[in-house]
Each structure stands twice: as C-alpha cells, then as structure tokens.
Amino acid sequence: MPGQPGLLRTLIEDLDVVVARDPSLGGRWEALGHTGLSAVWAHRVAHRLYRRGLRSVARTVARVARRRTGVEIHPGTVLGRRVFIDHGASVVIGQTAVIGNDVTIYQQVTLGAVGWWTDNHRPPGARRHPVVGDGVILGANATVLGPVTIGDRALIGAMATVTEDLPPGARVYAARSVVRPAPTLRPVPDAASDDGQTAGPVRVCAPAPDAVRMLASAGSW
C-alpha cells in the first residue's frame, strides 16, 4: 500500500508515469496537458486539505477538477504513487477507496459503494469502497463495488463487474459479445403499380426481425 513521500516528489512521479505509459506523448511538456494527470494532481491537493479538516475547500477543488477533467475522485480517497488514469472520462472513485501504487485506470471506471440502502446500515466510519492493491489494471468501464479488496497485480478487464474480493494476480473478464452472421437480404419494391409491377427502383433490406435487431444494436432506440 502507498507510502507518502513529499508532495513535490509525488507530483514528479505522476508526471513521469504519464510519459512512460502514454505512447502518444512526446515528453514531459506535452504530458503536462494530460487530463488524467490534471485529475491526479488536483486530488493530491484536495486530499491534503481534506486531511487537515478543510473539507469544504477540498470538495471545491474536487468539483473544479471534475468539471475540467471528467474525473470524480472524492477528496477522502487514498491515492498511491504513480497512479495512471488514461483518458479519464467518467472515472468515479468513492470516499473510502484506497488505491495502491502503480495502478492503471482506464476511462469510465467506477470504484463505488453498493448503495445507500446498504451503506446506511454500516457502522460509522466503516469502509464502503474498494481497496485496490499495487500494480492493478482496471480496464475501460470496469466496475468494482463495495468494501472489497483487489489483490496486487490483478487485472479487471473492460466491462467487468466485481463485487467480491480478488486474490493477487487474478484475472476478471466480462462476457464477450455474440457475433452473428449477416442477415439474408431480400429485395423490396419501392412502389408498385396497379398491375403489381414494380414502378420504381428495387431496394434491398433485411427481414423485419433482423432489421429490428440491427436498429436496436446500433443504438437507434
């Protein structure tokens, strides 16, 4: 779990890990504009304010960072060293979460609680969010809920949901999408005359059930 070196050293490590893990960047100067880095740096400041009892100020810093980066990290979250948030869009990390060193977090990851209907019955001060070990990778849209513990060097794949403890080195993958063959296309007359003859060009479309499925899978509904 994370140690706490000086703030300046921690910020430099954050910068260097972005350069090391994002091949699209050409160096430190370019990395300074990285969204994930801005979110992590803002949280470093907010967390120190939070620990000193300046909770309203800490929340203000976190809100500004969320609006600018799309990353929502509660000021109470304990963030380890060299945490890399790639892309950053829609990442949410809850108040009592603890994140270890060298963790990689992709977009739309949620480290959240189960829900108020459960958390309201926990003892005061009880942990509600995950503990993530060192070297863990959280794939895009991965979700980890509740006071679970993710072991060191575990990998949680894209779209996977975790609600129980994972041992070190575990691999969790979501079910793959089902690939079906393309539907058989049939000609449909554009318009017909009174004698039943095609009066216009012939269009080709999928049978009705297949067409409905195609629209639904494309997000048209």
Short mmCIF file of C-alpha atoms in Angstrom, two decimals, residues 191-199:
data_model
loop_
_atom_site.label_atom_id
_atom_site.label_comp_id
_atom_site.label_asym_id
_atom_site.label_seq_id
_atom_site.Cartn_x
_atom_site.Cartn_y
_atom_site.Cartn_z
CA ALA A 191 -43.54 1.25 -55.25
CA ALA A 192 -45.90 -0.91 -57.25
CA SER A 193 -48.42 -0.14 -59.99
CA ASP A 194 -51.97 -1.44 -60.05
CA ASP A 195 -50.95 -4.47 -62.06
CA GLY A 196 -48.39 -5.48 -59.44
CA GLN A 197 -45.37 -4.50 -61.48
CA THR A 198 -42.54 -2.64 -59.83
CA ALA A 199 -42.85 1.02 -60.69
#
